[in-house]
Coordinates of C-alpha atoms in Angstrom, one line a residue:
M24 CA -36.3 -13.2 89.4
S25 CA -36.7 -9.6 88.2
R26 CA -33.5 -7.6 87.7
S27 CA -32.7 -4.3 89.5
P28 CA -32.9 -1.0 87.5
D29 CA -29.1 -0.9 87.4
A30 CA -29.0 -4.4 86.0
R31 CA -31.6 -3.7 83.4
A32 CA -29.6 -0.6 82.3
A33 CA -26.4 -2.5 82.1
K34 CA -28.2 -5.2 80.0
A35 CA -29.6 -2.6 77.7
A36 CA -26.2 -0.9 77.3
S37 CA -24.6 -4.3 76.5
L38 CA -27.2 -4.8 73.7
G39 CA -26.5 -1.4 72.3
E40 CA -29.9 -0.1 73.5
S41 CA -30.6 3.1 75.4
A42 CA -31.7 3.1 79.0
W43 CA -33.2 6.6 78.7
D44 CA -35.9 6.3 76.0
L45 CA -33.8 8.6 73.9
D46 CA -36.1 8.6 70.8
Q47 CA -39.0 9.8 72.9
L48 CA -36.9 12.4 74.7
V49 CA -35.4 13.8 71.5
A50 CA -38.8 14.1 70.0
A51 CA -40.1 15.9 73.0
L52 CA -37.2 18.3 72.9
R53 CA -37.8 18.9 69.2
T54 CA -41.4 19.9 70.0
A55 CA -40.1 22.3 72.6
R56 CA -37.8 23.9 70.0
D57 CA -40.8 24.2 67.6
D58 CA -42.6 26.1 70.4
D59 CA -39.7 28.5 70.5
A60 CA -40.1 29.1 66.7
R61 CA -43.8 29.8 67.1
R62 CA -43.0 32.4 69.8
G63 CA -40.7 34.1 67.3
E64 CA -37.4 32.8 68.8
P65 CA -34.9 32.5 65.9
T66 CA -33.9 28.9 65.2
G67 CA -31.0 27.5 63.2
R68 CA -28.8 30.6 63.8
Q69 CA -25.5 30.9 65.6
R70 CA -25.9 32.4 69.1
P71 CA -23.3 34.6 70.8
S72 CA -21.2 32.6 73.3
R73 CA -21.0 33.4 77.0
D74 CA -17.7 31.5 77.2
A75 CA -16.2 33.6 74.4
L76 CA -17.3 36.8 76.2
V77 CA -15.6 35.6 79.4
E78 CA -12.3 35.3 77.6
I79 CA -12.8 38.6 75.6
T80 CA -13.6 40.5 78.8
R81 CA -10.6 39.0 80.6
G82 CA -8.4 40.1 77.7
L83 CA -9.8 43.6 77.5
R84 CA -9.2 44.1 81.3
A85 CA -5.6 42.9 80.8
V86 CA -5.2 45.4 77.9
L87 CA -6.5 48.2 80.1
F88 CA -4.4 47.3 83.1
P89 CA -1.6 45.0 81.7
S90 CA 0.7 45.3 84.8
H91 CA -2.1 43.9 87.0
F92 CA -3.9 41.4 84.8
G93 CA -1.3 40.6 82.1
V94 CA 2.0 38.8 82.2
S95 CA 4.4 39.7 85.0
D96 CA 7.9 41.1 84.6
F97 CA 7.1 43.5 81.8
T98 CA 9.5 46.0 80.2
D99 CA 8.1 49.1 78.4
A100 CA 8.5 47.4 75.0
S101 CA 7.0 44.1 76.1
I102 CA 3.9 45.8 77.6
D103 CA 3.2 47.4 74.2
F104 CA 3.7 44.0 72.5
F105 CA 1.4 42.3 75.0
V106 CA -1.3 45.0 74.7
G107 CA -1.1 44.9 70.9
T108 CA -1.3 41.2 70.5
T109 CA -3.9 40.7 73.2
L110 CA -6.1 43.6 71.9
D111 CA -6.0 42.3 68.3
A112 CA -7.0 38.8 69.4
G113 CA -9.8 40.1 71.6
L114 CA -11.2 42.5 69.0
R115 CA -11.2 39.7 66.4
A116 CA -13.1 37.5 68.8
L117 CA -15.5 40.3 69.7
E118 CA -16.1 40.9 66.0
E119 CA -17.2 37.3 65.6
Q120 CA -19.6 37.6 68.6
V121 CA -21.0 40.9 67.2
R122 CA -21.6 39.3 63.8
R123 CA -23.4 36.4 65.5
C124 CA -25.6 38.9 67.4
L125 CA -26.5 40.8 64.3
G126 CA -27.4 37.7 62.4
Y127 CA -29.3 36.1 65.4
A128 CA -31.4 39.3 65.9
A129 CA -31.9 39.6 62.1
A130 CA -30.5 43.1 62.4
V131 CA -29.0 42.8 59.0
S132 CA -30.2 41.0 55.9
D133 CA -27.3 38.9 54.9
A134 CA -24.0 37.4 56.1
E135 CA -21.8 39.7 54.2
T136 CA -23.6 42.8 55.6
A137 CA -23.4 41.3 59.1
T138 CA -19.6 40.8 58.8
S139 CA -19.1 44.4 57.5
R140 CA -21.3 45.9 60.1
A141 CA -19.6 43.9 62.9
R142 CA -16.2 45.2 61.8
E143 CA -17.5 48.8 61.9
L144 CA -19.0 48.4 65.3
V145 CA -15.9 46.8 66.8
R146 CA -13.6 49.4 65.3
E147 CA -15.7 52.1 67.0
F148 CA -15.7 50.2 70.2
A149 CA -11.9 50.0 70.1
S150 CA -11.6 53.7 69.5
R151 CA -13.4 54.3 72.8
L152 CA -11.1 52.2 75.0
P153 CA -8.7 55.0 75.9
A154 CA -11.7 57.0 77.3
V155 CA -12.9 54.0 79.2
R156 CA -9.4 53.6 80.7
S157 CA -9.5 57.3 81.8
M158 CA -12.9 56.8 83.4
L159 CA -11.7 53.7 85.3
E160 CA -8.6 55.6 86.6
A161 CA -11.0 58.2 88.0
D162 CA -13.1 55.4 89.6
I163 CA -10.0 53.9 91.2
G164 CA -9.1 57.3 92.5
A165 CA -12.5 57.7 94.1
A166 CA -12.2 54.3 95.8
Y167 CA -8.8 55.2 97.2
D168 CA -10.0 58.6 98.4
G169 CA -13.3 57.2 99.7
D170 CA -12.1 54.2 101.6
P171 CA -9.7 54.6 104.6
A172 CA -8.9 50.9 104.4
A173 CA -7.5 51.2 100.9
T174 CA -3.7 51.0 100.9
S175 CA -2.9 51.2 97.2
R176 CA -4.2 51.4 93.7
T177 CA -3.0 47.8 93.2
E178 CA -5.1 46.6 96.1
I179 CA -8.2 48.3 94.7
L180 CA -7.7 46.8 91.2
L181 CA -7.1 43.3 92.5
C182 CA -9.4 43.1 95.5
Y183 CA -12.4 45.5 95.2
P184 CA -15.5 43.9 93.7
G185 CA -16.9 47.4 92.9
I186 CA -14.0 48.1 90.6
T187 CA -14.4 44.8 88.9
A188 CA -18.1 45.5 88.4
I189 CA -17.6 49.1 87.1
T190 CA -14.8 47.9 84.7
H191 CA -17.2 45.4 83.2
H192 CA -20.0 48.0 83.1
R193 CA -17.9 50.7 81.4
L194 CA -17.0 48.2 78.6
A195 CA -20.5 46.8 78.4
H196 CA -22.1 50.3 78.3
E197 CA -20.1 51.1 75.1
L198 CA -21.4 47.9 73.5
Y199 CA -24.9 48.9 74.6
R200 CA -24.6 52.3 73.1
L201 CA -23.4 50.8 69.9
G202 CA -26.5 48.7 69.6
V203 CA -25.3 45.3 70.7
P204 CA -27.4 44.9 73.9
V205 CA -27.2 41.1 74.2
L206 CA -23.4 41.1 74.3
A207 CA -23.4 44.0 76.7
R208 CA -25.8 42.2 79.0
V209 CA -23.7 39.0 79.0
M210 CA -20.6 41.1 79.8
S211 CA -22.4 42.7 82.8
E212 CA -23.8 39.4 84.0
I213 CA -20.3 37.9 84.1
A214 CA -19.4 40.6 86.6
H215 CA -22.7 40.0 88.4
S216 CA -21.9 36.3 88.8
N217 CA -18.4 37.1 90.2
T218 CA -19.2 40.1 92.5
G219 CA -22.9 40.0 93.4
I220 CA -23.2 43.5 91.9
D221 CA -25.9 43.8 89.2
I222 CA -25.5 46.8 86.9
H223 CA -27.5 46.9 83.7
P224 CA -25.3 48.0 80.8
G225 CA -27.8 50.7 79.8
A226 CA -27.3 52.7 83.1
N227 CA -25.5 56.0 82.6
I228 CA -22.8 56.4 85.3
G229 CA -20.6 59.5 85.6
A230 CA -17.0 59.9 86.7
R231 CA -15.4 58.9 90.0
F232 CA -18.1 56.3 90.9
F233 CA -17.4 54.2 93.9
I234 CA -19.3 51.1 95.2
D235 CA -18.0 50.2 98.6
H236 CA -18.2 46.5 99.6
G237 CA -20.8 46.1 96.9
T238 CA -22.6 42.8 97.5
G239 CA -26.3 43.0 96.5
V240 CA -26.2 46.3 94.6
V241 CA -28.7 46.6 91.8
I242 CA -28.7 49.4 89.3
G243 CA -31.5 49.4 86.6
E244 CA -31.3 50.0 82.9
T245 CA -32.5 53.6 82.8
A246 CA -30.8 54.8 85.9
E247 CA -28.7 58.0 85.6
I248 CA -25.9 58.6 88.1
G249 CA -23.9 61.8 88.2
D250 CA -20.2 62.4 89.1
R251 CA -18.6 61.6 92.4
V252 CA -21.4 59.3 93.7
R253 CA -20.7 56.7 96.4
I254 CA -23.0 53.8 97.2
Y255 CA -22.7 50.9 99.7
Q256 CA -23.8 47.3 99.7
G257 CA -27.4 46.3 99.2
V258 CA -28.5 49.5 97.5
T259 CA -31.2 49.2 94.8
L260 CA -31.8 51.8 92.1
G261 CA -34.9 50.2 90.7
A262 CA -38.2 50.7 89.0
R263 CA -41.4 51.2 91.0
S264 CA -43.8 49.9 88.4
F265 CA -43.9 48.6 84.8
P266 CA -46.4 50.4 82.5
L267 CA -48.4 48.2 80.2
D268 CA -49.7 48.7 76.7
V269 CA -53.3 48.2 75.6
H270 CA -52.6 44.4 75.2
G271 CA -51.2 44.1 78.7
A272 CA -47.6 43.7 77.6
T273 CA -44.8 45.5 79.4
I274 CA -43.7 48.7 77.6
K275 CA -39.9 48.5 77.3
G276 CA -37.3 51.2 77.0
I277 CA -39.0 54.0 78.9
P278 CA -37.2 55.9 81.7
R279 CA -38.3 54.1 85.0
H280 CA -35.2 54.2 87.3
P281 CA -33.9 57.0 89.5
K282 CA -31.7 59.9 88.6
I283 CA -28.9 60.4 91.1
E284 CA -27.2 63.8 90.8
D285 CA -23.6 64.7 91.6
D286 CA -21.9 64.2 95.0
V287 CA -24.6 61.9 96.4
V288 CA -23.9 59.2 99.1
I289 CA -26.3 56.3 99.5
Y290 CA -25.8 54.1 102.5
A291 CA -26.2 50.3 102.8
G292 CA -29.6 48.8 102.2
A293 CA -31.3 51.9 100.7
T294 CA -34.0 51.2 98.1
I295 CA -34.7 54.1 95.7
L296 CA -37.5 53.3 93.2
G297 CA -39.1 55.0 90.2
R298 CA -38.2 57.9 87.9
I299 CA -37.4 60.2 90.8
T300 CA -34.4 62.6 91.3
V301 CA -32.0 62.6 94.3
G302 CA -30.7 66.1 94.4
R303 CA -27.0 67.0 94.2
G304 CA -25.0 66.6 97.5
S305 CA -27.7 64.6 99.2
T306 CA -27.2 61.8 101.7
I307 CA -29.6 58.8 101.8
G308 CA -29.3 56.8 105.0
G309 CA -29.2 53.1 105.4
N310 CA -32.3 51.0 104.8
V311 CA -34.3 54.0 103.6
W312 CA -37.2 53.3 101.2
L313 CA -37.5 56.3 98.8
T314 CA -40.1 56.7 96.1
H315 CA -40.3 60.5 95.8
S316 CA -37.8 63.1 94.6
V317 CA -35.7 65.0 97.1
P318 CA -34.0 68.4 96.6
V319 CA -30.3 69.2 96.7
Q320 CA -28.4 68.8 99.9
S321 CA -31.2 66.6 101.4
H322 CA -30.5 64.2 104.3
V323 CA -32.9 61.3 104.3
T324 CA -33.0 58.8 107.2
Q325 CA -35.4 56.3 108.6
A326 CA -38.1 57.4 110.9
Q327 CA -37.1 57.2 114.5
T328 CA -37.8 53.8 116.0
R329 CA -40.5 53.8 118.7
Q330 CA -40.5 51.2 121.4
E331 CA -43.7 50.2 123.2
V332 CA -44.2 47.6 125.9
F333 CA -47.5 45.9 126.4
D334 CA -48.2 44.1 129.7
E335 CA -50.4 41.1 130.0
G336 CA -51.8 41.5 126.5
S337 CA -52.7 45.1 126.7
G338 CA -52.7 46.9 123.3
I339 CA -53.4 43.8 121.3

C-alpha cells in the first residue's frame, strides 16, 4: 500500500531527510543570486534594514513630539532627558544604516571612510531637526485651520494620516537631500504602508501643507509644492510620460511632475500630470484630469455632464 504525502514526509523527517528537496532548492536560489550579480546588484554586502528604520522613525517622531509619542507623565526635566537619550540612540542607529547604504551602493571606497562619512551625514541631519519641527508645527496649524472637524492639536497629531505622512516626508526629505535616497525611500514607504499616502522623498513641499483625509494621494519625486497648499484624498501629482535614452532605458532624475504654486486647493480624485504649473491661488475641482498649465487664480472643474436618452435603440 502506498503512503500518503504526509506519511512520506513524516517518514523522511524521522530518517533525518528533507521532504523539500532542499539541495535542489538551495542550488536554484544560488543561481538566482548569481543572476543578481550579473545585473550589477551588489552581493555579500550589508543592506539597510527596514525594521531598523521603523524603530528609528518612531524614535524621531517621539523626539519631535515627546508629549504625544513619548512616555506619559513628563516633567520639564524628564522631557529633556527622554529627548536626549532617545535622540542619541536613534542617531546612532541611523548612522549604522547610513554606513550600510554607503557601503552597499559603493559610494565610498572602504569601511573606514564609510563610517566617517556616515557620521558627518547624520550630524548634519540632526542639525536640521529643529527646522523640521518648526515646519511640522506649521503643517499642524494648517490642518487645524483648514478642517472644521479638528478639535485640537493633539487630535491632529494622533489621528490625522496626512500629518503622519508629512512627518515622515519631512524627515525623509532631509535624508534625500543629504544623498541617502534608499533610506529616505524606506522611511517614506513606512508612512505609505500605514496611511495609504505615497509621497516620494524627493518632492519639495512648502510650509503649511495639509492633506485632508489622504487615502490614495500620490506625489511624485520631482513635484514642487508651494506654501499653504491643501489637497484631498485620491489626488495624484504624477508624470505624464517617461523619456527614454538612445538605448530605450528610462532617463532618471529629470523634472517630470507638476509644480503647484502657493495657496492652491486640489479636490478629491484630481489627477495632475507632467511638468506643468498650477498657478497661485487656483482651485482644481474633484476628478479633474489636468495635463496643461493653468494661470494664477484659475478654477478648473469637470465639463458639464450631458444626459441623453435613446429610445428603442436610436442613436446607437
